[in-house]
Coordinates of C-alpha atoms in Angstrom, one line a residue:
L1 CA 44.0 155.5 44.6
T2 CA 41.7 157.6 42.6
M3 CA 39.4 158.2 45.3
H4 CA 41.8 159.5 47.6
A5 CA 43.9 161.2 44.4
R6 CA 40.4 162.8 43.9
N7 CA 39.0 163.3 47.2
L8 CA 36.3 161.1 46.8
S9 CA 34.8 159.3 50.0
Q10 CA 33.6 155.8 49.1
Q11 CA 29.7 156.4 48.3
D12 CA 31.0 159.5 46.0
A13 CA 33.7 157.1 44.5
E14 CA 30.2 154.1 43.8
A15 CA 28.5 156.8 43.0
A16 CA 30.8 158.1 40.2
V17 CA 31.9 154.5 39.0
T18 CA 27.6 153.9 38.3
D19 CA 27.2 157.1 36.5
A20 CA 30.2 156.3 34.3
I21 CA 28.7 152.4 33.7
R22 CA 25.1 154.8 32.9
R23 CA 27.2 156.8 30.6
G24 CA 28.9 153.8 29.1
A25 CA 32.7 154.8 29.7
L26 CA 33.1 151.6 31.3
V27 CA 31.5 148.6 29.9
P28 CA 31.4 144.9 31.0
S29 CA 35.1 143.0 30.6
E30 CA 34.0 139.0 31.8
E31 CA 32.9 139.9 35.2
R32 CA 34.3 143.1 35.5
Y33 CA 34.1 146.4 33.5
T34 CA 37.0 148.1 31.7
T35 CA 37.0 150.8 29.6
K36 CA 36.1 151.1 25.8
Q37 CA 39.4 152.2 24.9
A38 CA 41.5 149.1 26.7
R39 CA 38.9 147.2 25.6
G40 CA 39.9 148.3 21.7
A41 CA 43.4 147.5 22.7
E42 CA 43.1 143.9 23.5
I43 CA 40.8 143.5 20.4
R44 CA 43.1 144.8 18.0
I45 CA 46.3 142.8 20.0
L46 CA 44.4 139.8 18.7
G47 CA 43.2 140.9 15.7
I48 CA 46.1 141.6 14.2
E49 CA 48.2 138.4 15.9
K50 CA 45.3 136.5 14.0
A51 CA 45.0 137.7 10.7
R52 CA 48.6 138.0 10.1
R53 CA 49.3 134.3 10.6
G54 CA 50.9 132.7 7.6
A55 CA 51.7 135.6 6.7
V56 CA 55.8 135.8 5.9
A57 CA 58.4 132.7 4.6
P58 CA 59.8 131.3 7.2
V59 CA 63.7 132.6 7.9
A60 CA 65.8 129.8 6.9
P61 CA 65.2 126.5 4.8
S62 CA 64.5 123.3 7.3
E63 CA 67.5 122.5 6.0
Q64 CA 69.9 125.0 7.4
V65 CA 68.0 124.9 10.7
K66 CA 68.8 121.2 11.1
Q67 CA 72.3 122.1 9.9
I68 CA 72.2 124.8 13.2
M69 CA 71.4 122.8 14.9
S70 CA 73.3 119.6 14.8
G71 CA 76.3 119.8 17.5
T72 CA 74.0 122.2 20.2
T73 CA 73.8 121.9 23.8
L74 CA 70.3 122.8 23.3
N75 CA 67.7 120.9 25.5
Q76 CA 64.2 119.9 23.8
G77 CA 62.2 122.9 24.6
Q78 CA 65.3 125.4 23.5
R79 CA 65.8 122.9 19.7
E80 CA 62.2 123.7 19.8
S81 CA 61.9 127.1 20.2
V82 CA 64.7 128.5 18.3
E83 CA 63.5 125.9 15.5
M84 CA 60.2 128.2 16.0
I85 CA 61.5 131.8 15.6
L86 CA 63.3 130.0 11.9
T87 CA 60.7 128.4 10.7
A88 CA 57.3 129.9 11.3
P89 CA 55.0 131.6 8.7
D90 CA 53.7 133.5 11.3
R91 CA 54.7 138.1 11.6
F92 CA 54.2 136.8 15.6
V93 CA 55.1 133.9 17.8
G94 CA 56.0 133.7 21.1
I95 CA 59.0 132.0 23.4
Q96 CA 56.7 131.3 26.7
G97 CA 60.1 130.6 29.1
F98 CA 59.8 130.2 32.9
A99 CA 62.9 131.8 35.2
G100 CA 66.0 130.1 34.9
T101 CA 65.1 128.1 32.0
G102 CA 67.4 129.0 29.5
K103 CA 66.4 131.5 27.4
S104 CA 69.8 133.5 26.7
H105 CA 71.3 130.7 25.8
M106 CA 68.3 129.6 23.1
M107 CA 68.2 133.7 22.1
S108 CA 72.2 133.1 20.8
K109 CA 71.2 130.1 18.9
A110 CA 68.4 131.9 17.5
I111 CA 70.1 134.9 16.8
E112 CA 73.3 133.0 15.2
G113 CA 70.7 131.0 12.9
I114 CA 69.6 134.6 12.1
K115 CA 72.9 136.2 11.2
A116 CA 73.5 132.5 9.5
E117 CA 70.9 132.8 7.2
A118 CA 71.3 136.2 6.8
A119 CA 74.9 136.0 5.3
R120 CA 73.5 133.1 3.2
Q121 CA 71.5 135.5 1.5
G122 CA 74.0 138.8 1.4
E123 CA 73.9 141.5 3.6
A124 CA 71.5 143.7 1.4
A125 CA 69.8 141.1 1.0
G126 CA 69.9 140.0 4.6
F127 CA 67.9 140.0 7.8
K128 CA 68.4 142.1 10.7
V129 CA 67.8 141.5 14.5
V130 CA 66.9 144.4 16.5
G131 CA 66.2 143.6 20.6
L132 CA 63.3 146.0 23.1
A133 CA 63.1 146.0 26.3
P134 CA 60.5 147.5 29.0
Y135 CA 64.2 148.1 31.0
A136 CA 67.3 149.6 30.3
S137 CA 68.1 147.1 32.4
Q138 CA 67.5 144.4 30.6
N139 CA 68.8 145.8 27.2
R140 CA 71.9 145.2 28.0
A141 CA 71.7 141.8 28.3
L142 CA 70.2 141.7 24.7
E143 CA 73.1 143.8 24.0
A144 CA 75.0 141.0 25.2
L145 CA 73.9 139.1 22.3
G146 CA 74.6 140.8 19.4
L147 CA 71.8 143.2 18.9
K148 CA 71.2 146.6 18.8
S149 CA 69.2 146.9 21.2
G150 CA 67.0 149.8 23.4
T151 CA 63.9 150.0 26.0
L152 CA 60.6 149.3 24.7
A153 CA 58.9 153.2 25.3
S154 CA 61.9 155.0 24.0
F155 CA 61.8 152.4 20.4
L156 CA 57.8 153.3 19.8
A157 CA 58.7 157.2 20.6
R158 CA 60.8 157.8 17.5
P159 CA 59.3 157.7 14.7
A160 CA 62.3 157.1 13.0
L161 CA 63.7 154.1 14.8
Q162 CA 60.4 152.8 13.8
Q163 CA 61.3 153.5 10.0
E164 CA 63.9 151.6 9.7
V165 CA 61.8 148.4 10.4
D166 CA 60.7 147.1 7.0
E167 CA 60.3 142.8 6.0
K168 CA 63.7 141.8 6.7
T169 CA 63.7 142.7 10.8
I170 CA 62.6 140.7 13.1
I171 CA 62.8 142.3 16.4
F172 CA 63.0 140.3 20.3
L173 CA 60.6 142.0 23.1
D174 CA 62.5 140.7 26.2
E175 CA 60.1 140.5 29.1
A176 CA 56.9 141.0 27.3
S177 CA 54.3 140.7 30.1
V178 CA 55.6 143.8 31.8
V179 CA 54.2 145.1 28.2
P180 CA 50.5 146.7 28.9
A181 CA 48.0 146.4 26.2
H182 CA 48.8 150.3 24.2
Q183 CA 52.2 149.7 23.9
M184 CA 51.8 145.8 22.8
A185 CA 49.4 147.3 20.6
A186 CA 51.5 150.3 18.9
L187 CA 54.5 148.1 18.4
M188 CA 52.2 145.5 16.7
T189 CA 51.1 148.4 14.6
V190 CA 54.3 149.8 13.9
V191 CA 55.1 145.5 12.9
E192 CA 52.2 144.9 10.5
R193 CA 52.5 148.5 9.4
Q194 CA 56.6 148.2 8.0
Q195 CA 56.0 143.9 7.7
G196 CA 58.4 143.3 10.3
R197 CA 58.1 140.3 12.5
L198 CA 57.7 139.8 16.7
V199 CA 59.2 137.4 19.1
M200 CA 57.4 137.8 22.1
L201 CA 59.7 136.2 24.7
G202 CA 58.9 136.3 28.7
D203 CA 56.8 134.3 31.2
R204 CA 53.3 134.7 31.8
K205 CA 53.7 133.4 35.3
Q206 CA 55.7 136.1 36.4
T207 CA 55.1 140.1 36.9
Q208 CA 53.1 141.5 34.8
A209 CA 52.4 144.7 33.4
V210 CA 51.7 147.7 36.1
E211 CA 49.1 148.9 33.2
A212 CA 46.3 147.9 32.7
G213 CA 45.9 144.6 30.5
K214 CA 48.5 141.7 30.2
P215 CA 48.4 141.2 26.3
Y216 CA 51.0 138.5 26.2
E217 CA 48.9 135.6 28.0
Q218 CA 45.5 137.0 26.4
L219 CA 47.8 136.6 23.2
Q220 CA 48.6 132.4 23.9
D221 CA 45.0 131.7 25.3
A222 CA 43.9 132.8 21.3
G223 CA 46.3 130.6 20.1
M224 CA 49.4 133.0 19.3
R225 CA 52.1 130.3 17.8
V226 CA 54.7 129.9 21.2
A227 CA 57.5 127.3 21.8
Y228 CA 57.5 126.4 26.2
L229 CA 60.6 125.8 28.1
T230 CA 59.9 124.6 31.1
E231 CA 63.3 122.7 31.6
I232 CA 65.2 124.8 34.6
Q233 CA 68.6 124.9 34.1
R234 CA 68.9 127.7 36.8
Q235 CA 68.7 125.9 40.0
K236 CA 71.5 122.9 40.7
N237 CA 70.3 122.2 44.6
E238 CA 67.5 119.4 44.1
T239 CA 65.9 120.8 46.1
I240 CA 66.3 124.5 45.1
K241 CA 65.0 123.2 42.0
A242 CA 61.6 121.2 42.8
A243 CA 60.8 124.3 44.3
V244 CA 60.8 126.4 41.8
V245 CA 59.4 124.2 39.0
H246 CA 56.1 123.7 41.4
A247 CA 55.8 127.5 42.1
A248 CA 56.2 127.7 38.4
H249 CA 53.6 125.5 37.7
D250 CA 50.6 127.0 40.9
R251 CA 51.3 124.1 42.7
V252 CA 52.0 125.4 46.0
G253 CA 50.2 122.8 47.9
E254 CA 53.0 120.4 46.2
L255 CA 55.9 122.8 47.4
E256 CA 54.8 122.6 51.4
T257 CA 53.5 119.2 51.9
A258 CA 57.6 118.5 50.2
A259 CA 58.5 120.8 52.7
A260 CA 56.9 119.4 56.4
L261 CA 58.4 116.5 54.8
Q262 CA 62.0 117.2 55.6

């Protein structure tokens, strides 16, 4: 697209790339090339996360979390996710959840726990929860869970909203896999500066960012604390459920074999 937009021939485009490599405008990234700015954003993202492991106190004491978890209908993955959100000592954590694994149900229980702890501490000292998502349509789902919510782009463009974040603010970033590197770096920088917390929710197997980078996946690979939602809740038909599970685990060959045996 860039080649056609600049009205370049194939030969001219290749020459331009070669010249950019020579000048250092493009730098090696594994077996490919990327810009210095893109690589810098990725290094900054991983560095911020790693440096803030163990940097915050848990949201709630373990005894309080046990009370919240008692009598719930959450499955193991959902329980572990809620427990991690409430007890992790890290400023940045992730929830890796396949489609249809009950992420919203899990989030509602986590938010309930945060609000319960806020009430215990007193309104002035208690935690507050904010929801962010790449698209406005996702904000409506967050608002249905009782979150003050907005788009990530709007948040990053409004310094006044960023200043509202403090050490008692927990941001839930939905569909984190869709967020490009430059936005993730900007968000994490704000959270770090304001001493808040960030919970990233998404699925590295689903839609990726349109713009450059896949920071949510890279953060997981680099050792960020992550809880996993793997039990499919949405599909009730066993055949369809099996297809979803195979696809989620990149076992398309098994899916094709199963279909052939039907």
